[in-house]
Amino acid sequence: KQLSSELDGLLVGYGGMETVGFLSTMIVGTMAAFGLPALIDSASKAVAAGNAKIIGLLEKIAAEAGVASAAGAGSSLPVEAIIKAMAANPEVFGKYYAVLANALKWSVIPESYGYTLNSAFGVDVTLATIFATIWVTAFALTSLDTATRLARFAWQEPLEPLKESSKNLYNILTNRWIASIIVVVLGMALAATKQFLIIWPAFAGMNQLLSSLALMTVSVWVAKHVQTTKLVNLSSTCLVVNNTHNHK
């Protein structure tokens, strides 16, 4: 329903897939290369600003990572030493990294991109960080826009029988503004009550089931009509290895 022509599906589908893949690759690459200095920089700024939450969190990390000089240091915390000690300790890193990054509003992601552009092309870190922030924010906003539109379609379609019995009520409930507000409120309610934590895994499972059925159908067609099984066998093997590794 989002396409003016079904013929655009190939370009839009593959284009969206490539764009998302490029974004995720950029994030993984920049985080791997400059995630640590970006985290140190973000945490240092928060400590310098007197952020009590970050200071308290770093003190906990220092205590578990064995950085004795951090005891009672307050805003004079040796941030770099603490974070490097955390990175060197897998147990402490696994326990606190996401907590610290979340407390810093995940500024480490755009800032690591800023460090990457600075290192590769000499672009100012602040300017590159602002660009990356806009990029990531725009991706999130367009995803929310698409999700809201699809939820509205999913809300409107089951109400089709109401069109004959109560046309006025149907027109009200399926109005694009009212329907959008309804699905957004429902989404906010799921988020506020944490019930999305139940729905999300179920959705993920159904999504994987649907994709596996589509893949099997296409694989059978390719094997039968294209007269080759090498492509199917290779891709299937890669998928099995990847999924087995991810679910360990």
JSON list of C-alpha atoms in Angstrom, two decimals:
[
{"chain": "A", "resi": 1, "resn": "LYS", "atom": "CA", "xyz": [0.00, 0.00, 0.00]},
{"chain": "A", "resi": 2, "resn": "GLN", "atom": "CA", "xyz": [3.00, 2.29, 0.30]},
{"chain": "A", "resi": 3, "resn": "LEU", "atom": "CA", "xyz": [3.93, 1.87, -3.37]},
{"chain": "A", "resi": 4, "resn": "SER", "atom": "CA", "xyz": [2.20, 3.66, -6.22]},
{"chain": "A", "resi": 5, "resn": "SER", "atom": "CA", "xyz": [3.17, 0.71, -8.43]},
{"chain": "A", "resi": 6, "resn": "GLU", "atom": "CA", "xyz": [4.15, -2.85, -7.58]},
{"chain": "A", "resi": 7, "resn": "LEU", "atom": "CA", "xyz": [6.92, -2.53, -10.15]},
{"chain": "A", "resi": 8, "resn": "ASP", "atom": "CA", "xyz": [8.68, -0.15, -7.75]},
{"chain": "A", "resi": 9, "resn": "GLY", "atom": "CA", "xyz": [8.90, -2.89, -5.13]},
{"chain": "A", "resi": 10, "resn": "LEU", "atom": "CA", "xyz": [12.24, -4.26, -6.33]},
{"chain": "A", "resi": 11, "resn": "LEU", "atom": "CA", "xyz": [13.97, -0.87, -6.26]},
{"chain": "A", "resi": 12, "resn": "VAL", "atom": "CA", "xyz": [12.42, 0.22, -2.96]},
{"chain": "A", "resi": 13, "resn": "GLY", "atom": "CA", "xyz": [12.95, -3.14, -1.26]},
{"chain": "A", "resi": 14, "resn": "TYR", "atom": "CA", "xyz": [16.55, -3.62, -2.32]},
{"chain": "A", "resi": 15, "resn": "GLY", "atom": "CA", "xyz": [17.31, 0.08, -1.92]},
{"chain": "A", "resi": 16, "resn": "GLY", "atom": "CA", "xyz": [16.00, 0.04, 1.64]},
{"chain": "A", "resi": 17, "resn": "MET", "atom": "CA", "xyz": [17.91, -3.15, 2.40]},
{"chain": "A", "resi": 18, "resn": "GLU", "atom": "CA", "xyz": [21.17, -1.70, 1.07]},
{"chain": "A", "resi": 19, "resn": "THR", "atom": "CA", "xyz": [20.67, 1.58, 2.97]},
{"chain": "A", "resi": 20, "resn": "VAL", "atom": "CA", "xyz": [19.99, -0.18, 6.27]},
{"chain": "A", "resi": 21, "resn": "GLY", "atom": "CA", "xyz": [22.93, -2.50, 5.64]},
{"chain": "A", "resi": 22, "resn": "PHE", "atom": "CA", "xyz": [25.21, 0.45, 4.91]},
{"chain": "A", "resi": 23, "resn": "LEU", "atom": "CA", "xyz": [24.12, 2.25, 8.07]},
{"chain": "A", "resi": 24, "resn": "SER", "atom": "CA", "xyz": [24.62, -0.80, 10.27]},
{"chain": "A", "resi": 25, "resn": "THR", "atom": "CA", "xyz": [28.03, -1.50, 8.69]},
{"chain": "A", "resi": 26, "resn": "MET", "atom": "CA", "xyz": [29.11, 2.08, 9.31]},
{"chain": "A", "resi": 27, "resn": "ILE", "atom": "CA", "xyz": [28.03, 1.87, 12.96]},
{"chain": "A", "resi": 28, "resn": "VAL", "atom": "CA", "xyz": [29.79, -1.46, 13.54]},
{"chain": "A", "resi": 29, "resn": "GLY", "atom": "CA", "xyz": [32.95, -0.25, 11.79]},
{"chain": "A", "resi": 30, "resn": "THR", "atom": "CA", "xyz": [33.16, 3.11, 13.54]},
{"chain": "A", "resi": 31, "resn": "MET", "atom": "CA", "xyz": [32.35, 1.62, 16.94]},
{"chain": "A", "resi": 32, "resn": "ALA", "atom": "CA", "xyz": [35.01, -1.05, 16.48]},
{"chain": "A", "resi": 33, "resn": "ALA", "atom": "CA", "xyz": [37.63, 1.51, 15.47]},
{"chain": "A", "resi": 34, "resn": "PHE", "atom": "CA", "xyz": [36.82, 4.49, 17.69]},
{"chain": "A", "resi": 35, "resn": "GLY", "atom": "CA", "xyz": [34.16, 3.35, 20.15]},
{"chain": "A", "resi": 36, "resn": "LEU", "atom": "CA", "xyz": [36.54, 3.44, 23.11]},
{"chain": "A", "resi": 37, "resn": "PRO", "atom": "CA", "xyz": [37.91, 7.00, 22.63]},
{"chain": "A", "resi": 38, "resn": "ALA", "atom": "CA", "xyz": [34.38, 8.21, 21.86]},
{"chain": "A", "resi": 39, "resn": "LEU", "atom": "CA", "xyz": [33.10, 6.66, 25.09]},
{"chain": "A", "resi": 40, "resn": "ILE", "atom": "CA", "xyz": [35.96, 8.21, 27.07]},
{"chain": "A", "resi": 41, "resn": "ASP", "atom": "CA", "xyz": [35.28, 11.62, 25.53]},
{"chain": "A", "resi": 42, "resn": "SER", "atom": "CA", "xyz": [31.51, 11.46, 26.18]},
{"chain": "A", "resi": 43, "resn": "ALA", "atom": "CA", "xyz": [32.01, 10.29, 29.77]},
{"chain": "A", "resi": 44, "resn": "SER", "atom": "CA", "xyz": [34.68, 12.94, 30.41]},
{"chain": "A", "resi": 45, "resn": "LYS", "atom": "CA", "xyz": [32.32, 15.69, 29.26]},
{"chain": "A", "resi": 46, "resn": "ALA", "atom": "CA", "xyz": [29.56, 14.36, 31.51]},
{"chain": "A", "resi": 47, "resn": "VAL", "atom": "CA", "xyz": [31.89, 14.21, 34.52]},
{"chain": "A", "resi": 48, "resn": "ALA", "atom": "CA", "xyz": [33.20, 17.73, 33.81]},
{"chain": "A", "resi": 49, "resn": "ALA", "atom": "CA", "xyz": [29.59, 18.94, 33.72]},
{"chain": "A", "resi": 50, "resn": "GLY", "atom": "CA", "xyz": [29.00, 17.40, 37.15]},
{"chain": "A", "resi": 51, "resn": "ASN", "atom": "CA", "xyz": [26.58, 14.69, 36.00]},
{"chain": "A", "resi": 52, "resn": "ALA", "atom": "CA", "xyz": [25.97, 12.86, 39.28]},
{"chain": "A", "resi": 53, "resn": "LYS", "atom": "CA", "xyz": [24.51, 9.78, 37.57]},
{"chain": "A", "resi": 54, "resn": "ILE", "atom": "CA", "xyz": [27.57, 9.28, 35.36]},
{"chain": "A", "resi": 55, "resn": "ILE", "atom": "CA", "xyz": [29.97, 9.99, 38.24]},
{"chain": "A", "resi": 56, "resn": "GLY", "atom": "CA", "xyz": [28.22, 7.43, 40.44]},
{"chain": "A", "resi": 57, "resn": "LEU", "atom": "CA", "xyz": [28.22, 4.85, 37.66]},
{"chain": "A", "resi": 58, "resn": "LEU", "atom": "CA", "xyz": [31.92, 5.37, 36.93]},
{"chain": "A", "resi": 59, "resn": "GLU", "atom": "CA", "xyz": [32.71, 4.99, 40.63]},
{"chain": "A", "resi": 60, "resn": "LYS", "atom": "CA", "xyz": [30.93, 1.61, 40.62]},
{"chain": "A", "resi": 61, "resn": "ILE", "atom": "CA", "xyz": [32.82, 0.54, 37.51]},
{"chain": "A", "resi": 62, "resn": "ALA", "atom": "CA", "xyz": [36.12, 1.68, 39.06]},
{"chain": "A", "resi": 63, "resn": "ALA", "atom": "CA", "xyz": [35.45, -0.33, 42.21]},
{"chain": "A", "resi": 64, "resn": "GLU", "atom": "CA", "xyz": [34.74, -3.52, 40.26]},
{"chain": "A", "resi": 65, "resn": "ALA", "atom": "CA", "xyz": [37.54, -2.96, 37.73]},
{"chain": "A", "resi": 66, "resn": "GLY", "atom": "CA", "xyz": [40.09, -2.31, 40.47]},
{"chain": "A", "resi": 67, "resn": "VAL", "atom": "CA", "xyz": [40.88, 1.36, 39.81]},
{"chain": "A", "resi": 68, "resn": "ALA", "atom": "CA", "xyz": [41.78, 2.41, 43.36]},
{"chain": "A", "resi": 69, "resn": "SER", "atom": "CA", "xyz": [42.59, 6.03, 42.50]},
{"chain": "A", "resi": 70, "resn": "ALA", "atom": "CA", "xyz": [38.91, 6.67, 41.70]},
{"chain": "A", "resi": 71, "resn": "ALA", "atom": "CA", "xyz": [37.72, 6.32, 45.30]},
{"chain": "A", "resi": 72, "resn": "GLY", "atom": "CA", "xyz": [36.11, 9.58, 46.42]},
{"chain": "A", "resi": 73, "resn": "ALA", "atom": "CA", "xyz": [37.48, 11.46, 43.41]},
{"chain": "A", "resi": 74, "resn": "GLY", "atom": "CA", "xyz": [34.09, 12.91, 42.44]},
{"chain": "A", "resi": 75, "resn": "SER", "atom": "CA", "xyz": [34.41, 15.22, 39.43]},
{"chain": "A", "resi": 76, "resn": "SER", "atom": "CA", "xyz": [38.18, 14.50, 39.35]},
{"chain": "A", "resi": 77, "resn": "LEU", "atom": "CA", "xyz": [37.63, 10.89, 38.35]},
{"chain": "A", "resi": 78, "resn": "PRO", "atom": "CA", "xyz": [40.32, 9.35, 36.11]},
{"chain": "A", "resi": 79, "resn": "VAL", "atom": "CA", "xyz": [37.73, 8.65, 33.42]},
{"chain": "A", "resi": 80, "resn": "GLU", "atom": "CA", "xyz": [40.14, 7.31, 30.82]},
{"chain": "A", "resi": 81, "resn": "ALA", "atom": "CA", "xyz": [41.75, 4.88, 33.27]},
{"chain": "A", "resi": 82, "resn": "ILE", "atom": "CA", "xyz": [38.35, 3.65, 34.47]},
{"chain": "A", "resi": 83, "resn": "ILE", "atom": "CA", "xyz": [36.94, 3.02, 30.99]},
{"chain": "A", "resi": 84, "resn": "LYS", "atom": "CA", "xyz": [40.13, 1.34, 29.77]},
{"chain": "A", "resi": 85, "resn": "ALA", "atom": "CA", "xyz": [40.08, -0.90, 32.85]},
{"chain": "A", "resi": 86, "resn": "MET", "atom": "CA", "xyz": [36.43, -1.73, 32.11]},
{"chain": "A", "resi": 87, "resn": "ALA", "atom": "CA", "xyz": [37.27, -2.56, 28.48]},
{"chain": "A", "resi": 88, "resn": "ALA", "atom": "CA", "xyz": [40.07, -4.86, 29.64]},
{"chain": "A", "resi": 89, "resn": "ASN", "atom": "CA", "xyz": [37.76, -6.80, 31.96]},
{"chain": "A", "resi": 90, "resn": "PRO", "atom": "CA", "xyz": [35.15, -8.80, 29.97]},
{"chain": "A", "resi": 91, "resn": "GLU", "atom": "CA", "xyz": [32.92, -9.37, 32.99]},
{"chain": "A", "resi": 92, "resn": "VAL", "atom": "CA", "xyz": [32.83, -5.70, 34.02]},
{"chain": "A", "resi": 93, "resn": "PHE", "atom": "CA", "xyz": [32.51, -4.61, 30.39]},
{"chain": "A", "resi": 94, "resn": "GLY", "atom": "CA", "xyz": [29.54, -6.90, 29.80]},
{"chain": "A", "resi": 95, "resn": "LYS", "atom": "CA", "xyz": [27.86, -5.69, 32.97]},
{"chain": "A", "resi": 96, "resn": "TYR", "atom": "CA", "xyz": [28.34, -1.95, 32.59]},
{"chain": "A", "resi": 97, "resn": "TYR", "atom": "CA", "xyz": [29.01, -0.97, 28.98]},
{"chain": "A", "resi": 98, "resn": "ALA", "atom": "CA", "xyz": [25.38, -0.80, 27.82]},
{"chain": "A", "resi": 99, "resn": "VAL", "atom": "CA", "xyz": [24.35, 0.84, 31.10]},
{"chain": "A", "resi": 100, "resn": "LEU", "atom": "CA", "xyz": [27.01, 3.54, 30.72]},
{"chain": "A", "resi": 101, "resn": "ALA", "atom": "CA", "xyz": [26.33, 4.08, 27.02]},
{"chain": "A", "resi": 102, "resn": "ASN", "atom": "CA", "xyz": [22.60, 4.34, 27.71]},
{"chain": "A", "resi": 103, "resn": "ALA", "atom": "CA", "xyz": [23.22, 6.85, 30.51]},
{"chain": "A", "resi": 104, "resn": "LEU", "atom": "CA", "xyz": [25.24, 8.88, 28.00]},
{"chain": "A", "resi": 105, "resn": "LYS", "atom": "CA", "xyz": [22.26, 8.72, 25.59]},
{"chain": "A", "resi": 106, "resn": "TRP", "atom": "CA", "xyz": [24.34, 6.60, 23.21]},
{"chain": "A", "resi": 107, "resn": "SER", "atom": "CA", "xyz": [26.29, 9.67, 22.11]},
{"chain": "A", "resi": 108, "resn": "VAL", "atom": "CA", "xyz": [29.15, 7.23, 21.61]},
{"chain": "A", "resi": 109, "resn": "ILE", "atom": "CA", "xyz": [27.66, 6.15, 18.25]},
{"chain": "A", "resi": 110, "resn": "PRO", "atom": "CA", "xyz": [27.71, 9.51, 16.42]},
{"chain": "A", "resi": 111, "resn": "GLU", "atom": "CA", "xyz": [30.89, 10.56, 18.20]},
{"chain": "A", "resi": 112, "resn": "SER", "atom": "CA", "xyz": [32.74, 7.43, 17.06]},
{"chain": "A", "resi": 113, "resn": "TYR", "atom": "CA", "xyz": [31.69, 8.33, 13.50]},
{"chain": "A", "resi": 114, "resn": "GLY", "atom": "CA", "xyz": [33.07, 11.82, 14.13]},
{"chain": "A", "resi": 115, "resn": "TYR", "atom": "CA", "xyz": [36.42, 10.35, 15.15]},
{"chain": "A", "resi": 116, "resn": "THR", "atom": "CA", "xyz": [36.38, 8.13, 12.05]},
{"chain": "A", "resi": 117, "resn": "LEU", "atom": "CA", "xyz": [35.89, 11.03, 9.62]},
{"chain": "A", "resi": 118, "resn": "ASN", "atom": "CA", "xyz": [38.48, 13.05, 11.50]},
{"chain": "A", "resi": 119, "resn": "SER", "atom": "CA", "xyz": [41.03, 10.26, 11.23]},
{"chain": "A", "resi": 120, "resn": "ALA", "atom": "CA", "xyz": [40.28, 9.44, 7.59]},
{"chain": "A", "resi": 121, "resn": "PHE", "atom": "CA", "xyz": [39.65, 12.88, 6.08]},
{"chain": "A", "resi": 122, "resn": "GLY", "atom": "CA", "xyz": [40.59, 15.43, 8.72]},
{"chain": "A", "resi": 123, "resn": "VAL", "atom": "CA", "xyz": [36.98, 16.55, 9.23]},
{"chain": "A", "resi": 124, "resn": "ASP", "atom": "CA", "xyz": [36.33, 18.37, 12.50]},
{"chain": "A", "resi": 125, "resn": "VAL", "atom": "CA", "xyz": [35.11, 15.86, 15.11]},
{"chain": "A", "resi": 126, "resn": "THR", "atom": "CA", "xyz": [32.27, 18.09, 16.32]},
{"chain": "A", "resi": 127, "resn": "LEU", "atom": "CA", "xyz": [30.99, 18.77, 12.80]},
{"chain": "A", "resi": 128, "resn": "ALA", "atom": "CA", "xyz": [31.15, 15.09, 11.84]},
{"chain": "A", "resi": 129, "resn": "THR", "atom": "CA", "xyz": [29.42, 14.11, 15.09]},
{"chain": "A", "resi": 130, "resn": "ILE", "atom": "CA", "xyz": [26.56, 16.54, 14.39]},
{"chain": "A", "resi": 131, "resn": "PHE", "atom": "CA", "xyz": [26.19, 15.09, 10.88]},
{"chain": "A", "resi": 132, "resn": "ALA", "atom": "CA", "xyz": [26.11, 11.52, 12.25]},
{"chain": "A", "resi": 133, "resn": "THR", "atom": "CA", "xyz": [23.55, 12.51, 14.89]},
{"chain": "A", "resi": 134, "resn": "ILE", "atom": "CA", "xyz": [21.24, 13.95, 12.23]},
{"chain": "A", "resi": 135, "resn": "TRP", "atom": "CA", "xyz": [21.74, 10.82, 10.10]},
{"chain": "A", "resi": 136, "resn": "VAL", "atom": "CA", "xyz": [20.86, 8.39, 12.89]},
{"chain": "A", "resi": 137, "resn": "THR", "atom": "CA", "xyz": [17.94, 10.57, 14.08]},
{"chain": "A", "resi": 138, "resn": "ALA", "atom": "CA", "xyz": [16.52, 10.80, 10.56]},
{"chain": "A", "resi": 139, "resn": "PHE", "atom": "CA", "xyz": [16.72, 7.01, 10.23]},
{"chain": "A", "resi": 140, "resn": "ALA", "atom": "CA", "xyz": [14.81, 6.56, 13.49]},
{"chain": "A", "resi": 141, "resn": "LEU", "atom": "CA", "xyz": [12.18, 9.13, 12.52]},
{"chain": "A", "resi": 142, "resn": "THR", "atom": "CA", "xyz": [11.56, 7.60, 9.09]},
{"chain": "A", "resi": 143, "resn": "SER", "atom": "CA", "xyz": [11.31, 4.15, 10.70]},
{"chain": "A", "resi": 144, "resn": "LEU", "atom": "CA", "xyz": [8.71, 5.46, 13.15]},
{"chain": "A", "resi": 145, "resn": "ASP", "atom": "CA", "xyz": [6.83, 7.13, 10.31]},
{"chain": "A", "resi": 146, "resn": "THR", "atom": "CA", "xyz": [6.74, 3.88, 8.33]},
{"chain": "A", "resi": 147, "resn": "ALA", "atom": "CA", "xyz": [5.73, 1.85, 11.39]},
{"chain": "A", "resi": 148, "resn": "THR", "atom": "CA", "xyz": [2.89, 4.25, 12.16]},
{"chain": "A", "resi": 149, "resn": "ARG", "atom": "CA", "xyz": [1.61, 4.15, 8.59]},
{"chain": "A", "resi": 150, "resn": "LEU", "atom": "CA", "xyz": [1.68, 0.35, 8.47]},
{"chain": "A", "resi": 151, "resn": "ALA", "atom": "CA", "xyz": [-0.03, 0.15, 11.86]},
{"chain": "A", "resi": 152, "resn": "ARG", "atom": "CA", "xyz": [-2.75, 2.44, 10.52]},
{"chain": "A", "resi": 153, "resn": "PHE", "atom": "CA", "xyz": [-3.28, 0.14, 7.54]},
{"chain": "A", "resi": 154, "resn": "ALA", "atom": "CA", "xyz": [-3.45, -2.86, 9.88]},
{"chain": "A", "resi": 155, "resn": "TRP", "atom": "CA", "xyz": [-6.05, -1.01, 11.97]},
{"chain": "A", "resi": 156, "resn": "GLN", "atom": "CA", "xyz": [-8.18, 0.05, 9.00]},
{"chain": "A", "resi": 157, "resn": "GLU", "atom": "CA", "xyz": [-8.40, -3.28, 7.17]},
{"chain": "A", "resi": 158, "resn": "PRO", "atom": "CA", "xyz": [-10.21, -5.31, 9.89]},
{"chain": "A", "resi": 159, "resn": "LEU", "atom": "CA", "xyz": [-12.82, -2.55, 10.07]},
{"chain": "A", "resi": 160, "resn": "GLU", "atom": "CA", "xyz": [-13.94, -3.05, 6.46]},
{"chain": "A", "resi": 161, "resn": "PRO", "atom": "CA", "xyz": [-17.10, -5.04, 7.50]},
{"chain": "A", "resi": 162, "resn": "LEU", "atom": "CA", "xyz": [-18.17, -1.98, 9.50]},
{"chain": "A", "resi": 163, "resn": "LYS", "atom": "CA", "xyz": [-18.39, -0.01, 6.27]},
{"chain": "A", "resi": 164, "resn": "GLU", "atom": "CA", "xyz": [-21.75, -1.54, 5.38]},
{"chain": "A", "resi": 165, "resn": "SER", "atom": "CA", "xyz": [-23.38, -1.66, 8.81]},
{"chain": "A", "resi": 166, "resn": "SER", "atom": "CA", "xyz": [-22.24, 1.74, 10.12]},
{"chain": "A", "resi": 167, "resn": "LYS", "atom": "CA", "xyz": [-20.61, 3.88, 7.47]},
{"chain": "A", "resi": 168, "resn": "ASN", "atom": "CA", "xyz": [-20.31, 7.01, 9.64]},
{"chain": "A", "resi": 169, "resn": "LEU", "atom": "CA", "xyz": [-18.53, 5.13, 12.43]},
{"chain": "A", "resi": 170, "resn": "TYR", "atom": "CA", "xyz": [-16.33, 3.45, 9.83]},
{"chain": "A", "resi": 171, "resn": "ASN", "atom": "CA", "xyz": [-15.37, 6.81, 8.33]},
{"chain": "A", "resi": 172, "resn": "ILE", "atom": "CA", "xyz": [-14.45, 8.14, 11.77]},
{"chain": "A", "resi": 173, "resn": "LEU", "atom": "CA", "xyz": [-12.40, 5.15, 12.91]},
{"chain": "A", "resi": 174, "resn": "THR", "atom": "CA", "xyz": [-10.56, 4.81, 9.58]},
{"chain": "A", "resi": 175, "resn": "ASN", "atom": "CA", "xyz": [-9.89, 8.50, 9.12]},
{"chain": "A", "resi": 176, "resn": "ARG", "atom": "CA", "xyz": [-6.14, 8.73, 8.58]},
{"chain": "A", "resi": 177, "resn": "TRP", "atom": "CA", "xyz": [-5.67, 11.22, 11.42]},
{"chain": "A", "resi": 178, "resn": "ILE", "atom": "CA", "xyz": [-7.86, 9.43, 13.95]},
{"chain": "A", "resi": 179, "resn": "ALA", "atom": "CA", "xyz": [-6.55, 5.99, 13.00]},
{"chain": "A", "resi": 180, "resn": "SER", "atom": "CA", "xyz": [-2.96, 7.23, 13.32]},
{"chain": "A", "resi": 181, "resn": "ILE", "atom": "CA", "xyz": [-3.66, 8.70, 16.76]},
{"chain": "A", "resi": 182, "resn": "ILE", "atom": "CA", "xyz": [-5.27, 5.44, 17.91]},
{"chain": "A", "resi": 183, "resn": "VAL", "atom": "CA", "xyz": [-2.31, 3.25, 16.89]},
{"chain": "A", "resi": 184, "resn": "VAL", "atom": "CA", "xyz": [0.20, 5.71, 18.36]},
{"chain": "A", "resi": 185, "resn": "VAL", "atom": "CA", "xyz": [-1.67, 5.74, 21.69]},
{"chain": "A", "resi": 186, "resn": "LEU", "atom": "CA", "xyz": [-1.77, 1.94, 21.67]},
{"chain": "A", "resi": 187, "resn": "GLY", "atom": "CA", "xyz": [1.96, 1.87, 20.99]},
{"chain": "A", "resi": 188, "resn": "MET", "atom": "CA", "xyz": [2.65, 4.31, 23.82]},
{"chain": "A", "resi": 189, "resn": "ALA", "atom": "CA", "xyz": [0.55, 2.16, 26.15]},
{"chain": "A", "resi": 190, "resn": "LEU", "atom": "CA", "xyz": [2.54, -0.94, 25.22]},
{"chain": "A", "resi": 191, "resn": "ALA", "atom": "CA", "xyz": [5.78, 0.95, 25.87]},
{"chain": "A", "resi": 192, "resn": "ALA", "atom": "CA", "xyz": [4.62, 2.41, 29.19]},
{"chain": "A", "resi": 193, "resn": "THR", "atom": "CA", "xyz": [3.42, -0.95, 30.53]},
{"chain": "A", "resi": 194, "resn": "LYS", "atom": "CA", "xyz": [6.42, -2.88, 29.10]},
{"chain": "A", "resi": 195, "resn": "GLN", "atom": "CA", "xyz": [4.02, -5.25, 27.34]},
{"chain": "A", "resi": 196, "resn": "PHE", "atom": "CA", "xyz": [5.95, -4.73, 24.12]},
{"chain": "A", "resi": 197, "resn": "LEU", "atom": "CA", "xyz": [8.59, -7.01, 25.65]},
{"chain": "A", "resi": 198, "resn": "ILE", "atom": "CA", "xyz": [6.08, -9.85, 25.21]},
{"chain": "A", "resi": 199, "resn": "ILE", "atom": "CA", "xyz": [4.90, -8.85, 21.75]},
{"chain": "A", "resi": 200, "resn": "TRP", "atom": "CA", "xyz": [8.33, -8.10, 20.30]},
{"chain": "A", "resi": 201, "resn": "PRO", "atom": "CA", "xyz": [9.80, -11.64, 20.60]},
{"chain": "A", "resi": 202, "resn": "ALA", "atom": "CA", "xyz": [6.55, -13.08, 19.23]},
{"chain": "A", "resi": 203, "resn": "PHE", "atom": "CA", "xyz": [6.67, -10.69, 16.29]},
{"chain": "A", "resi": 204, "resn": "ALA", "atom": "CA", "xyz": [10.33, -11.54, 15.68]},
{"chain": "A", "resi": 205, "resn": "GLY", "atom": "CA", "xyz": [9.51, -15.25, 15.66]},
{"chain": "A", "resi": 206, "resn": "MET", "atom": "CA", "xyz": [6.63, -14.81, 13.22]},
{"chain": "A", "resi": 207, "resn": "ASN", "atom": "CA", "xyz": [8.77, -12.60, 11.02]},
{"chain": "A", "resi": 208, "resn": "GLN", "atom": "CA", "xyz": [11.49, -15.24, 10.85]},
{"chain": "A", "resi": 209, "resn": "LEU", "atom": "CA", "xyz": [8.91, -17.96, 10.16]},
{"chain": "A", "resi": 210, "resn": "LEU", "atom": "CA", "xyz": [7.42, -15.97, 7.28]},
{"chain": "A", "resi": 211, "resn": "SER", "atom": "CA", "xyz": [10.84, -15.24, 5.81]},
{"chain": "A", "resi": 212, "resn": "SER", "atom": "CA", "xyz": [11.87, -18.90, 6.08]},
{"chain": "A", "resi": 213, "resn": "LEU", "atom": "CA", "xyz": [8.73, -19.98, 4.22]},
{"chain": "A", "resi": 214, "resn": "ALA", "atom": "CA", "xyz": [9.42, -17.43, 1.49]},
{"chain": "A", "resi": 215, "resn": "LEU", "atom": "CA", "xyz": [13.05, -18.56, 1.27]},
{"chain": "A", "resi": 216, "resn": "MET", "atom": "CA", "xyz": [12.08, -22.23, 1.00]},
{"chain": "A", "resi": 217, "resn": "THR", "atom": "CA", "xyz": [9.55, -21.45, -1.74]},
{"chain": "A", "resi": 218, "resn": "VAL", "atom": "CA", "xyz": [12.06, -19.45, -3.77]},
{"chain": "A", "resi": 219, "resn": "SER", "atom": "CA", "xyz": [14.75, -22.10, -3.21]},
{"chain": "A", "resi": 220, "resn": "VAL", "atom": "CA", "xyz": [12.51, -24.88, -4.55]},
{"chain": "A", "resi": 221, "resn": "TRP", "atom": "CA", "xyz": [11.63, -22.74, -7.60]},
{"chain": "A", "resi": 222, "resn": "VAL", "atom": "CA", "xyz": [15.31, -21.97, -8.29]},
{"chain": "A", "resi": 223, "resn": "ALA", "atom": "CA", "xyz": [16.36, -25.60, -7.90]},
{"chain": "A", "resi": 224, "resn": "LYS", "atom": "CA", "xyz": [13.56, -26.80, -10.21]},
{"chain": "A", "resi": 225, "resn": "HIS", "atom": "CA", "xyz": [13.44, -24.13, -12.93]},
{"chain": "A", "resi": 226, "resn": "VAL", "atom": "CA", "xyz": [16.96, -22.69, -13.00]},
{"chain": "A", "resi": 227, "resn": "GLN", "atom": "CA", "xyz": [18.43, -26.19, -12.84]},
{"chain": "A", "resi": 228, "resn": "THR", "atom": "CA", "xyz": [21.05, -25.34, -10.23]},
{"chain": "A", "resi": 229, "resn": "THR", "atom": "CA", "xyz": [21.36, -26.22, -6.58]},
{"chain": "A", "resi": 230, "resn": "LYS", "atom": "CA", "xyz": [24.79, -24.73, -5.85]},
{"chain": "A", "resi": 231, "resn": "LEU", "atom": "CA", "xyz": [23.41, -21.25, -5.20]},
{"chain": "A", "resi": 232, "resn": "VAL", "atom": "CA", "xyz": [20.67, -22.60, -2.94]},
{"chain": "A", "resi": 233, "resn": "ASN", "atom": "CA", "xyz": [23.02, -24.90, -1.03]},
{"chain": "A", "resi": 234, "resn": "LEU", "atom": "CA", "xyz": [25.63, -22.19, -0.48]},
{"chain": "A", "resi": 235, "resn": "SER", "atom": "CA", "xyz": [23.16, -19.57, 0.76]},
{"chain": "A", "resi": 236, "resn": "SER", "atom": "CA", "xyz": [21.35, -22.11, 2.95]},
{"chain": "A", "resi": 237, "resn": "THR", "atom": "CA", "xyz": [24.63, -23.22, 4.53]},
{"chain": "A", "resi": 238, "resn": "CYS", "atom": "CA", "xyz": [25.58, -19.61, 5.29]},
{"chain": "A", "resi": 239, "resn": "LEU", "atom": "CA", "xyz": [22.17, -18.99, 6.88]},
{"chain": "A", "resi": 240, "resn": "VAL", "atom": "CA", "xyz": [22.39, -22.12, 9.04]},
{"chain": "A", "resi": 241, "resn": "VAL", "atom": "CA", "xyz": [25.89, -21.22, 10.25]},
{"chain": "A", "resi": 242, "resn": "ASN", "atom": "CA", "xyz": [24.91, -17.61, 10.92]},
{"chain": "A", "resi": 243, "resn": "ASN", "atom": "CA", "xyz": [21.71, -18.45, 12.83]},
{"chain": "A", "resi": 244, "resn": "THR", "atom": "CA", "xyz": [23.38, -21.24, 14.81]},
{"chain": "A", "resi": 245, "resn": "HIS", "atom": "CA", "xyz": [26.15, -18.86, 15.85]},
{"chain": "A", "resi": 246, "resn": "ASN", "atom": "CA", "xyz": [23.72, -16.06, 16.78]},
{"chain": "A", "resi": 247, "resn": "HIS", "atom": "CA", "xyz": [21.57, -18.31, 18.98]},
{"chain": "A", "resi": 248, "resn": "LYS", "atom": "CA", "xyz": [24.42, -19.79, 21.00]}
]
